[in-house]
mmCIF file of C-alpha atoms in Angstrom:
data_model
loop_
_atom_site.group_PDB
_atom_site.id
_atom_site.type_symbol
_atom_site.label_atom_id
_atom_site.label_comp_id
_atom_site.label_asym_id
_atom_site.label_seq_id
_atom_site.Cartn_x
_atom_site.Cartn_y
_atom_site.Cartn_z
ATOM 1 C CA MET F 1 129.751 24.156 32.464
ATOM 2 C CA THR F 2 126.287 25.376 31.586
ATOM 3 C CA VAL F 3 122.784 23.891 32.942
ATOM 4 C CA ARG F 4 119.749 24.023 30.323
ATOM 5 C CA LYS F 5 116.712 24.163 30.267
ATOM 6 C CA ASP F 6 113.786 22.968 28.055
ATOM 7 C CA HIS F 7 110.599 25.803 29.358
ATOM 8 C CA LEU F 8 111.118 29.037 30.527
ATOM 9 C CA ASP F 9 110.882 29.971 34.618
ATOM 10 C CA VAL F 10 110.346 33.123 36.057
ATOM 11 C CA THR F 11 113.376 34.025 36.000
ATOM 12 C CA ALA F 12 113.295 34.531 31.488
ATOM 13 C CA THR F 13 109.926 35.040 32.150
ATOM 14 C CA THR F 14 111.224 38.219 34.546
ATOM 15 C CA LEU F 15 113.807 39.499 32.503
ATOM 16 C CA LEU F 16 112.586 38.513 29.037
ATOM 17 C CA LEU F 17 109.083 41.145 29.819
ATOM 18 C CA ALA F 18 112.010 43.478 31.381
ATOM 19 C CA CYS F 19 113.452 43.818 27.648
ATOM 20 C CA CYS F 20 110.996 43.530 25.507
ATOM 21 C CA LEU F 21 109.221 46.320 27.099
ATOM 22 C CA PHE F 22 112.407 48.391 26.617
ATOM 23 C CA TRP F 23 113.124 47.555 23.551
ATOM 24 C CA GLY F 24 109.566 48.793 22.306
ATOM 25 C CA PHE F 25 110.822 52.132 24.287
ATOM 26 C CA GLN F 26 113.886 52.065 22.335
ATOM 27 C CA GLN F 27 112.569 52.406 18.570
ATOM 28 C CA VAL F 28 110.671 54.883 19.270
ATOM 29 C CA LEU F 29 113.933 57.590 21.023
ATOM 30 C CA VAL F 30 116.025 55.998 18.177
ATOM 31 C CA LYS F 31 113.586 57.249 15.858
ATOM 32 C CA ALA F 32 112.998 60.352 17.852
ATOM 33 C CA THR F 33 116.330 60.820 17.884
ATOM 34 C CA LEU F 34 117.088 60.891 13.850
ATOM 35 C CA ALA F 35 116.190 64.658 13.857
ATOM 36 C CA GLU F 36 119.590 65.637 14.947
ATOM 37 C CA VAL F 37 121.717 62.142 15.298
ATOM 38 C CA PRO F 38 121.945 60.302 11.847
ATOM 39 C CA PRO F 39 121.293 56.757 11.938
ATOM 40 C CA VAL F 40 123.718 54.231 10.772
ATOM 41 C CA PHE F 41 126.135 56.761 12.819
ATOM 42 C CA GLN F 42 123.797 56.798 15.757
ATOM 43 C CA ALA F 43 124.317 52.965 15.954
ATOM 44 C CA ALA F 44 128.192 53.254 15.462
ATOM 45 C CA VAL F 45 127.884 55.054 19.213
ATOM 46 C CA ARG F 46 125.849 53.019 20.175
ATOM 47 C CA PHE F 47 128.419 49.456 19.979
ATOM 48 C CA ALA F 48 131.428 51.939 20.354
ATOM 49 C CA GLY F 49 130.305 52.649 23.982
ATOM 50 C CA ALA F 50 128.600 49.105 24.629
ATOM 51 C CA THR F 51 132.646 47.483 22.984
ATOM 52 C CA LEU F 52 134.256 49.754 25.997
ATOM 53 C CA LEU F 53 131.765 48.928 28.629
ATOM 54 C CA LEU F 54 131.718 44.887 27.943
ATOM 55 C CA TRP F 55 135.055 45.017 27.478
ATOM 56 C CA ILE F 56 135.536 46.646 31.283
ATOM 57 C CA TRP F 57 132.820 44.434 32.707
ATOM 58 C CA CYS F 58 134.863 41.245 31.285
ATOM 59 C CA ARG F 59 137.948 42.983 32.946
ATOM 60 C CA MET F 60 136.383 43.486 36.187
ATOM 61 C CA ARG F 61 134.584 39.735 36.428
ATOM 62 C CA GLY F 62 137.973 37.735 35.497
ATOM 63 C CA VAL F 63 135.956 36.575 31.640
ATOM 64 C CA ALA F 64 138.597 35.978 28.955
ATOM 65 C CA LEU F 65 137.741 37.782 25.762
ATOM 66 C CA PHE F 66 140.915 36.357 23.540
ATOM 67 C CA THR F 67 141.497 32.854 23.884
ATOM 68 C CA ARG F 68 141.561 30.569 21.620
ATOM 69 C CA ASP F 69 138.455 28.628 21.637
ATOM 70 C CA GLY F 70 137.267 27.768 17.718
ATOM 71 C CA SER F 71 134.543 30.390 18.372
ATOM 72 C CA LEU F 72 135.959 33.165 15.853
ATOM 73 C CA GLY F 73 134.503 32.563 12.411
ATOM 74 C CA ALA F 74 131.194 31.673 13.713
ATOM 75 C CA GLY F 75 131.923 34.954 15.787
ATOM 76 C CA LEU F 76 133.162 37.124 12.959
ATOM 77 C CA LEU F 77 129.407 35.798 10.866
ATOM 78 C CA ALA F 78 127.176 36.609 13.829
ATOM 79 C CA GLY F 79 129.066 39.846 14.288
ATOM 80 C CA ALA F 80 128.586 40.442 10.663
ATOM 81 C CA LEU F 81 124.534 39.842 10.645
ATOM 82 C CA PHE F 82 124.046 41.580 13.878
ATOM 83 C CA ALA F 83 125.999 44.907 12.242
ATOM 84 C CA GLY F 84 123.863 43.977 9.261
ATOM 85 C CA GLU F 85 120.302 43.846 11.200
ATOM 86 C CA PHE F 86 120.560 46.998 12.519
ATOM 87 C CA ALA F 87 122.051 49.233 9.909
ATOM 88 C CA CYS F 88 118.869 48.593 8.624
ATOM 89 C CA ILE F 89 116.355 48.919 11.868
ATOM 90 C CA TYR F 90 118.362 52.738 11.846
ATOM 91 C CA LEU F 91 117.793 53.017 8.312
ATOM 92 C CA GLY F 92 114.095 52.071 8.627
ATOM 93 C CA LEU F 93 113.473 53.870 11.207
ATOM 94 C CA GLN F 94 113.464 56.320 8.807
ATOM 95 C CA HIS F 95 110.889 55.683 6.479
ATOM 96 C CA THR F 96 108.195 53.784 8.900
ATOM 97 C CA SER F 97 106.950 54.543 12.502
ATOM 98 C CA ALA F 98 108.534 53.011 15.127
ATOM 99 C CA SER F 99 106.208 50.160 15.998
ATOM 100 C CA ARG F 100 104.661 49.153 12.470
ATOM 101 C CA LEU F 101 108.967 48.725 11.904
ATOM 102 C CA THR F 102 108.870 46.801 15.216
ATOM 103 C CA VAL F 103 106.445 44.325 14.116
ATOM 104 C CA PHE F 104 108.616 43.453 11.435
ATOM 105 C CA LEU F 105 111.513 43.231 13.175
ATOM 106 C CA TYR F 106 110.188 40.158 15.233
ATOM 107 C CA THR F 107 110.028 38.082 11.863
ATOM 108 C CA SER F 108 113.393 36.502 13.136
ATOM 109 C CA PRO F 109 111.483 33.578 15.238
ATOM 110 C CA PHE F 110 110.093 32.554 11.696
ATOM 111 C CA TRP F 111 113.364 32.127 10.637
ATOM 112 C CA VAL F 112 114.444 30.745 13.374
ATOM 113 C CA ALA F 113 111.489 28.735 14.277
ATOM 114 C CA ALA F 114 112.232 27.024 10.442
ATOM 115 C CA LEU F 115 116.404 26.599 10.571
ATOM 116 C CA LEU F 116 117.051 25.945 13.674
ATOM 117 C CA PRO F 117 115.439 22.450 14.075
ATOM 118 C CA LEU F 118 118.104 21.926 11.182
ATOM 119 C CA PHE F 119 121.454 21.806 13.248
ATOM 120 C CA VAL F 120 119.727 21.440 17.312
ATOM 121 C CA LYS F 121 116.587 18.325 17.039
ATOM 122 C CA THR F 122 115.732 19.700 20.516
ATOM 123 C CA GLU F 123 114.611 23.123 19.309
ATOM 124 C CA ARG F 124 111.617 21.231 16.872
ATOM 125 C CA LEU F 125 108.563 22.472 17.630
ATOM 126 C CA ARG F 126 104.967 20.591 17.890
ATOM 127 C CA PRO F 127 102.707 21.161 14.931
ATOM 128 C CA VAL F 128 100.421 23.664 17.340
ATOM 129 C CA GLN F 129 103.749 25.795 17.750
ATOM 130 C CA TRP F 130 103.662 25.321 14.176
ATOM 131 C CA ALA F 131 100.338 26.815 14.260
ATOM 132 C CA GLY F 132 101.438 29.811 16.532
ATOM 133 C CA LEU F 133 104.159 30.734 14.161
ATOM 134 C CA ALA F 134 101.245 30.895 10.738
ATOM 135 C CA CYS F 135 99.406 32.770 13.010
ATOM 136 C CA ALA F 136 101.769 35.325 13.740
ATOM 137 C CA PHE F 137 103.104 35.392 10.292
ATOM 138 C CA ALA F 138 99.482 36.135 8.944
ATOM 139 C CA ALA F 139 99.267 39.306 11.194
ATOM 140 C CA VAL F 140 102.648 40.713 10.180
ATOM 141 C CA ALA F 141 101.702 39.682 6.284
ATOM 142 C CA PHE F 142 98.553 41.697 7.167
ATOM 143 C CA ALA F 143 100.649 44.821 8.965
ATOM 144 C CA LEU F 144 103.033 45.045 5.258
ATOM 145 C CA ARG F 145 99.828 45.287 2.879
ATOM 146 C CA GLU F 146 98.498 48.337 4.416
ATOM 147 C CA GLY F 147 102.559 49.727 3.977
ATOM 148 C CA PHE F 148 101.724 49.303 0.207
ATOM 149 C CA LEU F 149 98.670 50.341 -0.336
ATOM 150 C CA GLY F 150 98.872 53.809 1.882
ATOM 151 C CA GLY F 151 96.047 53.160 4.462
ATOM 152 C CA GLY F 152 96.202 55.315 7.500
ATOM 153 C CA ALA F 153 99.947 55.400 8.373
ATOM 154 C CA GLY F 154 100.423 55.898 4.623
ATOM 155 C CA VAL F 155 102.993 54.547 2.502
ATOM 156 C CA THR F 156 105.845 52.784 4.366
ATOM 157 C CA TRP F 157 107.070 50.183 2.722
ATOM 158 C CA PRO F 158 110.086 50.985 2.026
ATOM 159 C CA GLY F 159 111.006 50.890 5.482
ATOM 160 C CA ASP F 160 108.590 48.390 6.367
ATOM 161 C CA LEU F 161 110.982 45.491 4.028
ATOM 162 C CA LEU F 162 114.281 46.906 6.006
ATOM 163 C CA GLY F 163 112.232 45.616 9.211
ATOM 164 C CA LEU F 164 111.841 43.000 7.656
ATOM 165 C CA ALA F 165 115.578 42.294 6.421
ATOM 166 C CA ALA F 166 116.846 43.035 9.833
ATOM 167 C CA GLY F 167 114.351 40.378 11.938
ATOM 168 C CA ALA F 168 115.760 37.451 9.111
ATOM 169 C CA LEU F 169 118.844 39.186 10.220
ATOM 170 C CA TRP F 170 118.161 38.918 14.065
ATOM 171 C CA GLY F 171 117.026 35.317 13.282
ATOM 172 C CA LEU F 172 120.408 34.057 11.443
ATOM 173 C CA THR F 173 121.464 35.308 13.905
ATOM 174 C CA THR F 174 120.243 33.615 16.617
ATOM 175 C CA VAL F 175 121.073 29.938 14.588
ATOM 176 C CA THR F 176 124.130 31.107 14.094
ATOM 177 C CA ILE F 177 124.796 30.922 18.192
ATOM 178 C CA ARG F 178 122.268 28.241 18.601
ATOM 179 C CA SER F 179 124.145 25.430 15.912
ATOM 180 C CA THR F 180 128.020 26.217 16.316
ATOM 181 C CA THR F 181 130.518 27.149 17.992
ATOM 182 C CA LEU F 182 129.390 30.180 20.023
ATOM 183 C CA ALA F 183 126.443 28.011 22.051
ATOM 184 C CA ARG F 184 129.678 27.015 24.184
ATOM 185 C CA VAL F 185 131.443 30.479 25.181
ATOM 186 C CA SER F 186 130.131 32.953 27.879
ATOM 187 C CA ALA F 187 127.636 35.510 27.185
ATOM 188 C CA GLU F 188 129.781 37.949 27.013
ATOM 189 C CA LYS F 189 132.805 36.571 25.197
ATOM 190 C CA MET F 190 129.230 35.941 22.664
ATOM 191 C CA LEU F 191 127.566 39.722 23.214
ATOM 192 C CA TYR F 192 131.699 41.215 22.837
ATOM 193 C CA TYR F 193 131.676 39.644 19.285
ATOM 194 C CA GLN F 194 128.481 41.397 17.779
ATOM 195 C CA VAL F 195 129.032 44.566 19.039
ATOM 196 C CA ALA F 196 132.932 44.872 18.756
ATOM 197 C CA VAL F 197 132.305 43.657 14.505
ATOM 198 C CA SER F 198 129.554 46.786 14.653
ATOM 199 C CA THR F 199 131.966 48.602 15.184
ATOM 200 C CA ILE F 200 134.122 48.271 13.318
ATOM 201 C CA VAL F 201 131.438 47.536 10.754
ATOM 202 C CA LEU F 202 128.629 50.799 10.577
ATOM 203 C CA PRO F 203 131.283 53.974 11.099
ATOM 204 C CA PHE F 204 132.299 52.972 7.295
ATOM 205 C CA LEU F 205 128.720 51.775 6.069
ATOM 206 C CA SER F 206 128.005 55.395 6.934
ATOM 207 C CA ALA F 207 130.705 57.004 5.950
ATOM 208 C CA GLY F 208 129.556 55.232 2.171
ATOM 209 C CA LEU F 209 125.675 56.547 2.536
ATOM 210 C CA GLY F 210 127.814 60.763 3.351
ATOM 211 C CA GLU F 211 125.976 60.754 6.826
ATOM 212 C CA HIS F 212 127.121 63.454 8.602
ATOM 213 C CA TRP F 213 129.281 63.378 11.654
ATOM 214 C CA ASP F 214 128.568 65.507 14.354
ATOM 215 C CA PHE F 215 129.305 65.179 17.661
ATOM 216 C CA GLU F 216 128.559 68.369 19.325
ATOM 217 C CA PHE F 217 125.141 66.966 20.706
ATOM 218 C CA SER F 218 121.791 68.295 22.511
ATOM 219 C CA ALA F 219 121.038 67.197 26.137
ATOM 220 C CA PHE F 220 118.244 65.206 24.651
ATOM 221 C CA ALA F 221 120.190 63.614 22.155
ATOM 222 C CA ALA F 222 123.121 62.586 24.629
ATOM 223 C CA VAL F 223 121.334 60.867 27.251
ATOM 224 C CA SER F 224 119.532 59.189 24.120
ATOM 225 C CA LEU F 225 122.502 58.015 23.248
ATOM 226 C CA LEU F 226 124.061 57.147 26.458
ATOM 227 C CA VAL F 227 120.129 55.299 27.450
ATOM 228 C CA GLN F 228 121.021 53.225 24.019
ATOM 229 C CA THR F 229 124.062 52.010 24.866
ATOM 230 C CA VAL F 230 123.981 51.175 28.165
ATOM 231 C CA VAL F 231 120.910 49.558 29.119
ATOM 232 C CA GLY F 232 120.267 48.816 25.341
ATOM 233 C CA ALA F 233 123.210 47.602 23.990
ATOM 234 C CA PHE F 234 125.369 46.801 27.241
ATOM 235 C CA ALA F 235 123.059 45.665 29.575
ATOM 236 C CA SER F 236 120.171 43.447 27.755
ATOM 237 C CA TYR F 237 122.105 42.380 25.173
ATOM 238 C CA LEU F 238 123.912 41.195 27.712
ATOM 239 C CA ALA F 239 120.854 39.157 29.141
ATOM 240 C CA TRP F 240 119.439 38.248 25.740
ATOM 241 C CA MET F 241 123.159 36.300 24.985
ATOM 242 C CA TRP F 242 122.395 34.750 28.867
ATOM 243 C CA MET F 243 119.073 33.433 27.598
ATOM 244 C CA LEU F 244 120.242 32.129 25.142
ATOM 245 C CA GLY F 245 122.577 29.750 26.096
ATOM 246 C CA ARG F 246 120.622 28.546 28.763
ATOM 247 C CA TYR F 247 116.996 28.525 27.397
ATOM 248 C CA PRO F 248 114.980 26.984 24.370
ATOM 249 C CA ALA F 249 116.019 29.504 21.327
ATOM 250 C CA THR F 250 112.235 29.493 19.913
ATOM 251 C CA LYS F 251 110.538 29.930 22.472
ATOM 252 C CA ILE F 252 112.850 32.595 23.886
ATOM 253 C CA SER F 253 112.547 34.654 19.969
ATOM 254 C CA VAL F 254 108.683 33.856 20.189
ATOM 255 C CA PHE F 255 108.099 35.870 23.523
ATOM 256 C CA VAL F 256 109.768 38.581 22.109
ATOM 257 C CA PHE F 257 107.078 39.094 20.142
ATOM 258 C CA PHE F 258 105.297 41.629 23.258
ATOM 259 C CA THR F 259 107.707 44.096 22.227
ATOM 260 C CA PRO F 260 105.376 45.660 19.307
ATOM 261 C CA ILE F 261 103.103 45.511 21.522
ATOM 262 C CA PHE F 262 104.781 47.809 24.029
ATOM 263 C CA ALA F 263 106.721 50.177 21.013
ATOM 264 C CA LEU F 264 102.909 51.096 19.016
ATOM 265 C CA LEU F 265 101.866 52.366 23.680
ATOM 266 C CA PHE F 266 105.366 54.391 23.411
ATOM 267 C CA GLY F 267 105.026 55.327 19.555
ATOM 268 C CA ALA F 268 101.478 56.041 19.678
ATOM 269 C CA LEU F 269 102.041 58.305 23.484
ATOM 270 C CA TRP F 270 105.518 59.811 22.563
ATOM 271 C CA LEU F 271 105.702 60.114 18.898
ATOM 272 C CA ARG F 272 101.802 60.511 17.922
ATOM 273 C CA GLU F 273 102.331 57.427 14.976
ATOM 274 C CA ALA F 274 99.255 55.873 13.987
ATOM 275 C CA VAL F 275 97.352 53.206 15.053
ATOM 276 C CA THR F 276 95.981 51.820 12.477
ATOM 277 C CA PRO F 277 92.815 48.519 13.299
ATOM 278 C CA SER F 278 95.473 46.332 11.136
ATOM 279 C CA LEU F 279 97.917 47.223 12.934
ATOM 280 C CA LEU F 280 96.469 46.619 16.346
ATOM 281 C CA ALA F 281 94.323 42.868 13.839
ATOM 282 C CA ALA F 282 98.061 42.189 13.328
ATOM 283 C CA LEU F 283 98.956 42.780 17.084
ATOM 284 C CA ALA F 284 95.835 40.266 18.381
ATOM 285 C CA LEU F 285 97.032 37.949 16.335
ATOM 286 C CA VAL F 286 101.069 38.048 16.966
ATOM 287 C CA ALA F 287 99.460 37.728 21.247
ATOM 288 C CA ALA F 288 97.551 34.392 20.081
ATOM 289 C CA GLY F 289 100.683 33.375 18.419
ATOM 290 C CA ILE F 290 102.775 33.345 21.382
ATOM 291 C CA VAL F 291 100.288 31.585 23.975
ATOM 292 C CA LEU F 292 100.667 28.740 20.941
ATOM 293 C CA VAL F 293 104.465 28.473 20.630
ATOM 294 C CA ASN F 294 104.506 28.468 24.388
ATOM 295 C CA ARG F 295 102.152 26.077 25.277
ATOM 296 C CA LYS F 296 103.023 23.144 26.711
ATOM 297 C CA PRO F 297 102.119 19.775 26.067
ATOM 298 C CA GLY F 298 99.429 17.782 27.151
#
């Protein structure tokens, strides 16, 4: 029986910071690899590798993946939402900067906070926490405006909107996990549904988009795909699923607003992406939202 906690302890905070740091770097890594590997094909390769790694992990640890527990329908739904999220992320990176897309991707807590309390009463937010979400939402709206007007970052609205769509799909995935039978399965099985369905869906989407499949990767592309697979799609997402099963989803989801800050840093240092005043202001508002949502009563 999984013991759930009502707050984020040191273990959760440390894991979240490590995941956010890597996820911020990962968005920049994916964009840097687009010159060699098409976006959806890149995602498909990544999740195929993660599915294999997770299957091996479960075999070694004796984790049952295929026993009947009533979670199949919810698992397939979560997997489809997950695949859609990453299709939007990888396609969106062709049209906007990694730092901007990451800001829009992390609108997912809005969906979680708005929908999850309808199904899980313990996830309800207090007025001050809703104020934090409103603060973060204002930040995203402010940054999106720049993408439409063509400011210092250029006209980026197609990628920005794909980032918003990815954030909505991520939020809906979290709601599905916490409000269905998936909340009672192991973290490994929860993740397996998502990476396995993505492994099936994404190659068809890639082919439908006419992407060219080439398995003769350069050393950089090979290392990039390896890191995305082992650290990203396997280790960090397994840690995320483990935390979803033990800590409040609303607080976890908002905490990861730190990821855009790391993406901004890596994007500016590596890809020389534009760091506009609007984006910096948005990140400041997002940080304020994190503080408000995670503020304890009393």
